[in-house]
Amino acid sequence: MNKFCFLLVFLPFSLFAQTIVVLKPDRVFDGETMHEGWVVRIKGDKIDAVGPANSFPANGANSSDASVMELPGTTLMPGLIEGHSHLLLHPYNETPWDEQVLKEARSLRVARATVHAEKTLLAGFTTIRDLGTEGADYDDVGLKQAINEGIIPGPRMIVVTRALIATGSYAPKGFSPDIDVPQGAEEADGHDALIKAVRRQIGKGADAIKIYADYRWGLMAEARPTYTLDEIKLIVEVAKSSGRPVIAHASTAEGMRRAILGGCETLEHGDAGTPEIFALMKKQGTALCPTLAAGDAVSQYRGWKKGQEPEPERIKQKRATFRQALDAGVTICAGGDVGVFSHGDNARELIMMVDYGMKPLDVLRSATSVNADVFHLADRGRIKPGLLADLILVDGDPLKAIASLKQIRVVMKGGIFYRK
């Protein structure tokens, strides 16, 4: 949708924010269960009433008090929650990560990110965890503020600002050791420096702290752990004293083990997890955000012709480890590492979760109530009276065809229609 059309649509529909709206789809997914024939009433920016059409007066007063929307053939759901996004990145087949960090002006990246934010919202994702600015300092804090103030359209944001890395582990590669190049995150090591870095990011506006528990800095450029277990425990202790969780990029078994025992609440990727590691995650209550779509996209960028050629070993391994996580009963968050692939195509991850063996109902829960619970968002993720009126409407029934999540008819955030 171009900007001119967006203004025509957004401004009139925002007038509904202080009125009563009654939505009458074929079915309602409330974040946990699918219900046929339910009706949802919105008052202002909150959900006012939910239930069978014959269980309460649909408008709560006189018929003139409500705007009633008959929505046959559709499913109403909570707004989807994206667990792993990078609004300040764009697909690597357009521009490699190194070049985005080194060659793109931050003003350019922020301008592009405003478009990414709008595309994400219109795709039905009303909340995102944005897990690192990737060399753009604290610009995610400004994006969040611009959205909250209504300057630009976009999802509600949980931000981590720069993220934390061990010195030497995460930066554009291939330069002379005499040259200091811009980093993809903030380097910090050891007791005093880590405490100061965590507190600095909190002071700049971080809602959570993200660390890289491992990265591709091994002797043969393979992924290896970065932070020690004691360093991770220290980061978690400092972050939790301010009420903030710690999120860990962790793809190796040892990096995952340290992040779990160190107290990180979610692990991102988990590519080389083992049954023993996933059992430990289950025991400790650590959630996994598997980012299936990112690995799939990168494999295609490297030449894999999906659907025409056999799956690469990397994809086969990911299928196996995801299955192991499911079998272990690990809490699965929905998050695709969007930015590696196109913003607005976020539902790609949810479709792949089903393809990789997860039940459609569990996928819907992951993208709504599970993500809300894991991310400490008690005011959204379900359709219940008193919660935020963050809702989407999709064609058909996503329990029968998960690809319905790409057929977005309506997007409402805080009682305001952004797509209708």
Short mmCIF file of C-alpha atoms in Angstrom, two decimals:
data_model
loop_
_atom_site.label_atom_id
_atom_site.label_comp_id
_atom_site.label_asym_id
_atom_site.label_seq_id
_atom_site.Cartn_x
_atom_site.Cartn_y
_atom_site.Cartn_z
CA MET A 1 0.00 0.00 0.00
CA ASN A 2 1.54 3.33 -0.98
CA LYS A 3 1.70 6.28 1.39
CA PHE A 4 -1.02 8.25 -0.35
CA CYS A 5 -3.50 5.40 -0.10
CA PHE A 6 -2.49 4.76 3.50
CA LEU A 7 -3.49 8.28 4.51
CA LEU A 8 -6.85 7.87 2.86
CA VAL A 9 -7.46 4.65 4.78
CA PHE A 10 -5.84 5.27 8.13
CA LEU A 11 -7.19 8.67 9.09
CA PRO A 12 -10.94 8.01 8.70
CA PHE A 13 -10.78 4.60 10.37
CA SER A 14 -8.94 6.05 13.37
CA LEU A 15 -12.20 7.78 14.27
CA PHE A 16 -13.50 4.40 15.50
CA ALA A 17 -11.06 4.55 18.42
CA GLN A 18 -13.62 6.08 20.81
CA THR A 19 -16.71 4.21 19.59
CA ILE A 20 -18.14 0.71 19.94
CA VAL A 21 -17.31 -1.77 17.18
CA VAL A 22 -18.86 -5.24 16.98
CA LEU A 23 -17.04 -7.86 14.90
CA LYS A 24 -19.02 -10.89 13.75
CA PRO A 25 -16.76 -13.41 11.98
CA ASP A 26 -17.47 -17.09 11.38
CA ARG A 27 -15.07 -18.05 14.16
CA VAL A 28 -12.80 -16.56 16.79
CA PHE A 29 -9.41 -17.90 17.84
CA ASP A 30 -8.99 -16.44 21.34
CA GLY A 31 -5.26 -17.17 21.62
CA GLU A 32 -5.80 -20.68 22.94
CA THR A 33 -8.97 -22.20 21.44
CA MET A 34 -11.04 -21.81 18.27
CA HIS A 35 -14.72 -20.90 18.78
CA GLU A 36 -17.42 -21.02 16.12
CA GLY A 37 -20.06 -18.29 16.06
CA TRP A 38 -18.45 -15.97 18.56
CA VAL A 39 -18.79 -12.19 18.53
CA VAL A 40 -16.26 -9.63 19.79
CA ARG A 41 -17.14 -6.14 20.96
CA ILE A 42 -14.51 -3.38 21.03
CA LYS A 43 -14.85 -0.21 23.06
CA GLY A 44 -12.15 2.40 22.63
CA ASP A 45 -8.76 0.67 22.59
CA LYS A 46 -9.82 -2.39 24.57
CA ILE A 47 -11.77 -5.59 24.06
CA ASP A 48 -15.07 -5.07 25.87
CA ALA A 49 -16.90 -8.40 25.51
CA VAL A 50 -16.43 -11.79 23.87
CA GLY A 51 -18.67 -14.80 23.47
CA PRO A 52 -21.38 -16.60 21.49
CA ALA A 53 -23.55 -14.26 19.48
CA ASN A 54 -26.64 -15.13 21.54
CA SER A 55 -24.93 -14.76 24.93
CA PHE A 56 -24.99 -10.97 25.20
CA PRO A 57 -26.46 -7.97 23.35
CA ALA A 58 -24.06 -7.46 20.50
CA ASN A 59 -23.84 -3.71 20.87
CA GLY A 60 -24.25 -3.49 24.64
CA ALA A 61 -26.81 -0.70 24.31
CA ASN A 62 -28.89 0.60 21.43
CA SER A 63 -28.19 -0.49 17.89
CA SER A 64 -27.20 3.07 17.01
CA ASP A 65 -24.32 2.93 19.51
CA ALA A 66 -22.28 0.37 17.64
CA SER A 67 -20.72 -0.13 14.26
CA VAL A 68 -21.46 -3.78 13.42
CA MET A 69 -19.26 -5.60 10.91
CA GLU A 70 -20.61 -8.82 9.42
CA LEU A 71 -17.54 -10.86 8.42
CA PRO A 72 -18.58 -14.16 6.80
CA GLY A 73 -15.90 -16.65 5.77
CA THR A 74 -13.32 -15.27 8.17
CA THR A 75 -11.45 -15.98 11.41
CA LEU A 76 -10.80 -13.28 14.01
CA MET A 77 -7.56 -13.63 16.00
CA PRO A 78 -5.35 -11.69 18.38
CA GLY A 79 -2.78 -9.58 16.57
CA LEU A 80 0.21 -11.77 15.79
CA ILE A 81 3.41 -11.30 17.81
CA GLU A 82 6.71 -11.54 15.92
CA GLY A 83 9.37 -12.96 18.22
CA HIS A 84 12.50 -12.15 16.21
CA SER A 85 12.76 -9.21 13.85
CA HIS A 86 15.32 -6.64 12.73
CA LEU A 87 13.55 -3.62 11.26
CA LEU A 88 16.91 -2.02 10.49
CA LEU A 89 18.00 -4.88 8.22
CA HIS A 90 16.79 -5.86 4.77
CA PRO A 91 17.24 -9.16 2.90
CA TYR A 92 20.82 -10.29 2.44
CA ASN A 93 20.26 -11.14 -1.22
CA GLU A 94 19.66 -7.40 -1.74
CA THR A 95 22.66 -6.20 0.29
CA PRO A 96 24.99 -8.45 2.34
CA TRP A 97 25.04 -7.88 6.11
CA ASP A 98 28.62 -6.54 6.08
CA GLU A 99 27.69 -3.87 3.56
CA GLN A 100 24.57 -2.84 5.45
CA VAL A 101 26.67 -2.29 8.58
CA LEU A 102 29.60 -0.60 6.83
CA LYS A 103 28.20 1.24 3.83
CA GLU A 104 24.59 2.23 4.51
CA ALA A 105 24.02 5.53 6.29
CA ARG A 106 21.96 5.22 9.45
CA SER A 107 19.55 7.80 8.05
CA LEU A 108 18.99 5.51 5.06
CA ARG A 109 18.50 2.51 7.31
CA VAL A 110 15.97 4.32 9.50
CA ALA A 111 14.04 5.55 6.45
CA ARG A 112 13.85 2.00 5.13
CA ALA A 113 12.88 0.72 8.59
CA THR A 114 9.80 2.95 8.66
CA VAL A 115 8.58 1.12 5.56
CA HIS A 116 9.41 -2.22 7.18
CA ALA A 117 7.36 -1.24 10.23
CA GLU A 118 4.29 -0.46 8.13
CA LYS A 119 4.60 -3.67 6.12
CA THR A 120 4.90 -5.69 9.32
CA LEU A 121 1.78 -4.16 10.82
CA LEU A 122 -0.28 -4.58 7.68
CA ALA A 123 0.79 -8.24 7.57
CA GLY A 124 -1.05 -8.72 10.86
CA PHE A 125 1.85 -8.49 13.31
CA THR A 126 0.82 -5.91 15.88
CA THR A 127 3.79 -6.53 18.23
CA ILE A 128 7.42 -7.40 17.50
CA ARG A 129 10.58 -8.14 19.44
CA ASP A 130 13.25 -6.28 17.49
CA LEU A 131 16.42 -8.10 18.43
CA GLY A 132 19.25 -5.77 17.57
CA THR A 133 20.00 -2.71 15.46
CA GLU A 134 22.99 -4.41 13.79
CA GLY A 135 25.32 -1.43 13.76
CA ALA A 136 22.62 1.26 13.95
CA ASP A 137 23.25 2.10 17.61
CA TYR A 138 20.00 2.97 19.46
CA ASP A 139 17.85 3.80 16.43
CA ASP A 140 15.28 1.15 17.38
CA VAL A 141 14.39 3.29 20.40
CA GLY A 142 13.51 6.20 18.11
CA LEU A 143 11.47 3.94 15.83
CA LYS A 144 9.51 2.67 18.80
CA GLN A 145 8.87 6.22 19.97
CA ALA A 146 7.74 7.34 16.50
CA ILE A 147 5.24 4.47 16.36
CA ASN A 148 3.98 5.07 19.89
CA GLU A 149 3.45 8.77 19.15
CA GLY A 150 1.55 8.02 15.94
CA ILE A 151 4.18 9.63 13.70
CA ILE A 152 4.51 6.47 11.61
CA PRO A 153 2.38 3.32 11.46
CA GLY A 154 3.92 0.18 12.87
CA PRO A 155 3.69 -2.57 15.46
CA ARG A 156 4.28 -2.21 19.17
CA MET A 157 7.98 -2.82 19.73
CA ILE A 158 10.14 -4.58 22.31
CA VAL A 159 13.69 -3.36 21.66
CA VAL A 160 17.16 -4.52 22.73
CA THR A 161 19.20 -1.68 21.16
CA ARG A 162 22.74 -2.75 20.25
CA ALA A 163 22.95 -6.26 21.80
CA LEU A 164 26.10 -7.53 23.54
CA ILE A 165 29.00 -9.45 22.03
CA ALA A 166 32.36 -10.75 23.22
CA THR A 167 35.27 -8.75 21.83
CA GLY A 168 36.40 -10.03 18.45
CA SER A 169 33.45 -12.30 17.80
CA TYR A 170 30.88 -10.36 15.78
CA ALA A 171 31.94 -7.84 13.18
CA PRO A 172 32.42 -7.48 9.43
CA LYS A 173 35.31 -9.76 8.51
CA GLY A 174 38.24 -9.66 6.08
CA PHE A 175 39.87 -6.38 7.09
CA SER A 176 43.42 -5.69 8.17
CA PRO A 177 43.89 -6.21 11.91
CA ASP A 178 45.22 -2.64 12.00
CA ILE A 179 41.76 -1.31 11.16
CA ASP A 180 38.90 -0.97 13.63
CA VAL A 181 35.65 -1.43 11.72
CA PRO A 182 32.13 -0.66 12.99
CA GLN A 183 30.64 -3.51 14.98
CA GLY A 184 27.29 -5.23 14.58
CA ALA A 185 26.73 -4.96 18.34
CA GLU A 186 28.41 -3.62 21.50
CA GLU A 187 31.62 -5.32 22.61
CA ALA A 188 31.91 -5.91 26.35
CA ASP A 189 33.79 -8.46 28.44
CA GLY A 190 34.57 -9.12 32.08
CA HIS A 191 32.91 -8.03 35.30
CA ASP A 192 32.99 -4.23 35.30
CA ALA A 193 32.64 -3.71 31.55
CA LEU A 194 29.65 -6.04 31.29
CA ILE A 195 27.84 -4.38 34.17
CA LYS A 196 28.40 -0.96 32.62
CA ALA A 197 27.30 -2.11 29.13
CA VAL A 198 24.07 -3.69 30.39
CA ARG A 199 23.21 -0.61 32.39
CA ARG A 200 24.11 1.68 29.49
CA GLN A 201 21.76 -0.16 27.13
CA ILE A 202 18.99 -0.09 29.73
CA GLY A 203 19.53 3.63 30.19
CA LYS A 204 19.32 4.19 26.43
CA GLY A 205 15.93 2.47 26.26
CA ALA A 206 16.42 -1.31 26.00
CA ASP A 207 13.37 -3.37 27.05
CA ALA A 208 15.51 -6.51 27.17
CA ILE A 209 19.17 -7.44 26.81
CA LYS A 210 20.34 -9.64 23.97
CA ILE A 211 23.65 -11.48 23.99
CA TYR A 212 25.51 -13.60 21.47
CA ALA A 213 26.31 -16.76 23.44
CA ASP A 214 28.15 -18.14 20.42
CA TYR A 215 29.16 -17.06 16.95
CA ARG A 216 31.23 -18.10 13.95
CA TRP A 217 34.66 -17.25 15.38
CA GLY A 218 36.11 -20.72 15.80
CA LEU A 219 39.56 -21.65 14.51
CA MET A 220 38.00 -22.85 11.25
CA ALA A 221 35.31 -20.11 11.26
CA GLU A 222 32.85 -22.52 12.84
CA ALA A 223 30.37 -21.44 15.53
CA ARG A 224 31.86 -21.56 19.04
CA PRO A 225 30.79 -20.21 22.44
CA THR A 226 31.74 -16.62 23.23
CA TYR A 227 30.76 -15.63 26.77
CA THR A 228 31.66 -17.83 29.72
CA LEU A 229 28.92 -19.15 31.97
CA ASP A 230 29.93 -16.74 34.72
CA GLU A 231 29.75 -13.78 32.33
CA ILE A 232 26.24 -14.78 31.23
CA LYS A 233 25.12 -15.17 34.85
CA LEU A 234 26.43 -11.67 35.56
CA ILE A 235 24.59 -10.17 32.57
CA VAL A 236 21.37 -11.87 33.67
CA GLU A 237 21.79 -10.72 37.27
CA VAL A 238 22.26 -7.08 36.26
CA ALA A 239 19.43 -7.13 33.72
CA LYS A 240 16.97 -8.86 36.05
CA SER A 241 17.62 -6.34 38.80
CA SER A 242 15.88 -3.84 36.53
CA GLY A 243 13.10 -6.29 35.61
CA ARG A 244 14.48 -7.04 32.16
CA PRO A 245 14.99 -10.50 30.62
CA VAL A 246 18.04 -11.67 28.70
CA ILE A 247 17.74 -13.18 25.24
CA ALA A 248 20.54 -15.30 23.75
CA HIS A 249 21.61 -15.95 20.19
CA ALA A 250 22.71 -19.56 20.63
CA SER A 251 23.19 -22.11 17.88
CA THR A 252 25.77 -24.55 19.29
CA ALA A 253 25.06 -27.12 21.98
CA GLU A 254 27.62 -25.60 24.36
CA GLY A 255 26.49 -22.04 23.71
CA MET A 256 22.91 -23.13 24.37
CA ARG A 257 23.93 -24.94 27.57
CA ARG A 258 25.67 -21.87 28.96
CA ALA A 259 22.76 -19.59 28.03
CA ILE A 260 20.24 -21.94 29.67
CA LEU A 261 22.22 -22.36 32.89
CA GLY A 262 23.05 -18.66 32.89
CA GLY A 263 19.37 -17.76 33.12
CA CYS A 264 18.50 -16.50 29.62
CA GLU A 265 14.74 -16.65 29.03
CA THR A 266 14.75 -17.41 25.30
CA LEU A 267 17.30 -18.94 22.94
CA GLU A 268 17.32 -17.84 19.33
CA HIS A 269 18.04 -20.37 16.55
CA GLY A 270 19.17 -23.53 18.41
CA ASP A 271 20.45 -25.08 15.18
CA ALA A 272 22.77 -27.65 16.75
CA GLY A 273 20.69 -28.47 19.79
CA THR A 274 20.64 -32.06 21.05
CA PRO A 275 17.99 -34.10 22.90
CA GLU A 276 19.97 -33.53 26.10
CA ILE A 277 20.07 -29.77 25.56
CA PHE A 278 16.36 -29.60 24.77
CA ALA A 279 15.61 -31.65 27.90
CA LEU A 280 17.61 -29.08 29.87
CA MET A 281 15.60 -26.26 28.24
CA LYS A 282 12.38 -27.97 29.28
CA LYS A 283 13.63 -28.44 32.83
CA GLN A 284 14.76 -24.83 33.18
CA GLY A 285 11.71 -23.35 31.45
CA THR A 286 13.77 -21.78 28.66
CA ALA A 287 11.88 -21.05 25.44
CA LEU A 288 13.17 -21.57 21.90
CA CYS A 289 12.68 -19.19 18.99
CA PRO A 290 13.75 -21.45 16.11
CA THR A 291 13.91 -18.94 13.20
CA LEU A 292 13.24 -21.60 10.58
CA ALA A 293 12.60 -19.12 7.79
CA ALA A 294 15.98 -17.39 8.14
CA GLY A 295 17.97 -20.56 7.50
CA ASP A 296 15.65 -21.44 4.64
CA ALA A 297 16.17 -18.02 3.07
CA VAL A 298 19.95 -18.05 3.45
CA SER A 299 20.15 -21.50 1.86
CA GLN A 300 18.22 -20.17 -1.13
CA TYR A 301 20.47 -17.10 -1.36
CA ARG A 302 23.40 -19.52 -1.57
CA GLY A 303 21.91 -21.27 -4.56
CA TRP A 304 19.50 -23.92 -3.27
CA LYS A 305 16.49 -24.19 -5.58
CA LYS A 306 13.78 -25.02 -3.09
CA GLY A 307 11.20 -27.42 -4.43
CA GLN A 308 13.46 -28.46 -7.28
CA GLU A 309 16.51 -29.80 -5.48
CA PRO A 310 17.00 -31.98 -2.38
CA GLU A 311 17.19 -30.13 0.89
CA PRO A 312 20.72 -29.10 1.94
CA GLU A 313 22.21 -30.74 5.01
CA ARG A 314 21.65 -27.54 6.98
CA ILE A 315 17.91 -27.73 6.36
CA LYS A 316 17.76 -31.44 7.15
CA GLN A 317 19.54 -30.82 10.45
CA LYS A 318 17.17 -27.98 11.30
CA ARG A 319 14.16 -30.20 10.70
CA ALA A 320 15.67 -32.82 13.01
CA THR A 321 16.54 -30.44 15.85
CA PHE A 322 13.16 -28.71 15.67
CA ARG A 323 11.50 -32.11 15.96
CA GLN A 324 13.69 -32.90 18.98
CA ALA A 325 12.63 -29.64 20.63
CA LEU A 326 8.96 -30.46 20.03
CA ASP A 327 9.40 -34.00 21.39
CA ALA A 328 11.08 -32.61 24.52
CA GLY A 329 8.13 -30.29 25.18
CA VAL A 330 10.19 -27.10 24.87
CA THR A 331 8.12 -23.91 24.76
CA ILE A 332 8.28 -22.70 21.17
CA CYS A 333 8.11 -18.99 20.37
CA ALA A 334 7.22 -17.83 16.87
CA GLY A 335 9.93 -15.70 15.33
CA GLY A 336 11.53 -15.81 11.91
CA ASP A 337 14.59 -13.49 12.11
CA VAL A 338 12.79 -11.17 9.72
CA GLY A 339 15.17 -8.84 7.94
CA VAL A 340 17.18 -11.80 6.72
CA PHE A 341 14.11 -12.15 4.50
CA SER A 342 11.47 -9.55 3.63
CA HIS A 343 9.49 -7.65 6.23
CA GLY A 344 5.79 -8.22 5.71
CA ASP A 345 6.46 -11.86 4.87
CA ASN A 346 6.55 -12.72 8.58
CA ALA A 347 3.91 -15.45 8.25
CA ARG A 348 6.48 -17.46 6.29
CA GLU A 349 7.85 -18.66 9.64
CA LEU A 350 4.44 -19.84 10.86
CA ILE A 351 3.80 -21.78 7.67
CA MET A 352 7.22 -23.44 7.96
CA MET A 353 6.59 -24.38 11.60
CA VAL A 354 3.66 -26.50 10.39
CA ASP A 355 5.74 -27.93 7.55
CA TYR A 356 8.45 -28.88 10.05
CA GLY A 357 6.00 -30.84 12.21
CA MET A 358 4.20 -28.48 14.59
CA LYS A 359 0.42 -28.67 14.86
CA PRO A 360 -1.44 -25.67 13.39
CA LEU A 361 -3.20 -24.95 16.70
CA ASP A 362 0.13 -24.88 18.52
CA VAL A 363 1.56 -22.54 15.89
CA LEU A 364 -1.35 -20.13 16.36
CA ARG A 365 -0.79 -20.25 20.11
CA SER A 366 2.94 -19.64 19.67
CA ALA A 367 2.31 -16.50 17.63
CA THR A 368 -0.23 -15.12 20.11
CA SER A 369 -0.66 -16.27 23.72
CA VAL A 370 2.65 -18.15 24.08
CA ASN A 371 4.72 -15.24 22.81
CA ALA A 372 2.70 -12.88 25.01
CA ASP A 373 3.39 -15.01 28.08
CA VAL A 374 7.08 -15.58 27.36
CA PHE A 375 7.65 -11.89 26.57
CA HIS A 376 5.73 -10.73 29.68
CA LEU A 377 2.97 -8.99 27.70
CA ALA A 378 -0.06 -9.51 29.91
CA ASP A 379 -2.19 -6.96 28.02
CA ARG A 380 -2.28 -8.75 24.65
CA GLY A 381 -2.00 -12.09 22.86
CA ARG A 382 -5.53 -13.22 23.72
CA ILE A 383 -9.07 -12.11 22.99
CA LYS A 384 -10.41 -11.40 26.45
CA PRO A 385 -12.29 -8.46 27.99
CA GLY A 386 -9.93 -5.78 29.22
CA LEU A 387 -7.02 -6.64 26.92
CA LEU A 388 -5.78 -4.41 24.13
CA ALA A 389 -7.90 -4.45 20.98
CA ASP A 390 -5.02 -5.72 18.84
CA LEU A 391 -6.86 -7.97 16.39
CA ILE A 392 -6.59 -9.35 12.88
CA LEU A 393 -9.08 -10.95 10.53
CA VAL A 394 -8.00 -13.62 8.03
CA ASP A 395 -9.82 -15.38 5.22
CA GLY A 396 -10.82 -18.97 5.91
CA ASP A 397 -9.74 -21.14 8.82
CA PRO A 398 -5.99 -21.24 9.61
CA LEU A 399 -6.42 -24.54 11.45
CA LYS A 400 -7.32 -26.10 8.11
CA ALA A 401 -4.92 -24.06 5.99
CA ILE A 402 -2.15 -22.25 7.85
CA ALA A 403 -1.42 -20.18 4.72
CA SER A 404 -4.62 -18.29 5.55
CA LEU A 405 -2.38 -16.18 7.78
CA LYS A 406 -1.18 -14.48 4.61
CA GLN A 407 -4.75 -13.53 3.67
CA ILE A 408 -5.19 -10.57 5.99
CA ARG A 409 -8.51 -8.75 5.71
CA VAL A 410 -8.45 -6.48 8.77
CA VAL A 411 -5.72 -5.22 11.09
CA MET A 412 -6.70 -3.39 14.28
CA LYS A 413 -4.21 -2.05 16.82
CA GLY A 414 -5.51 -0.42 19.97
CA GLY A 415 -9.01 -0.22 18.53
CA ILE A 416 -7.84 1.61 15.40
CA PHE A 417 -8.19 0.07 11.96
CA TYR A 418 -4.96 0.12 10.00
CA ARG A 419 -6.27 -2.20 7.32
CA LYS A 420 -9.97 -2.66 6.50
#
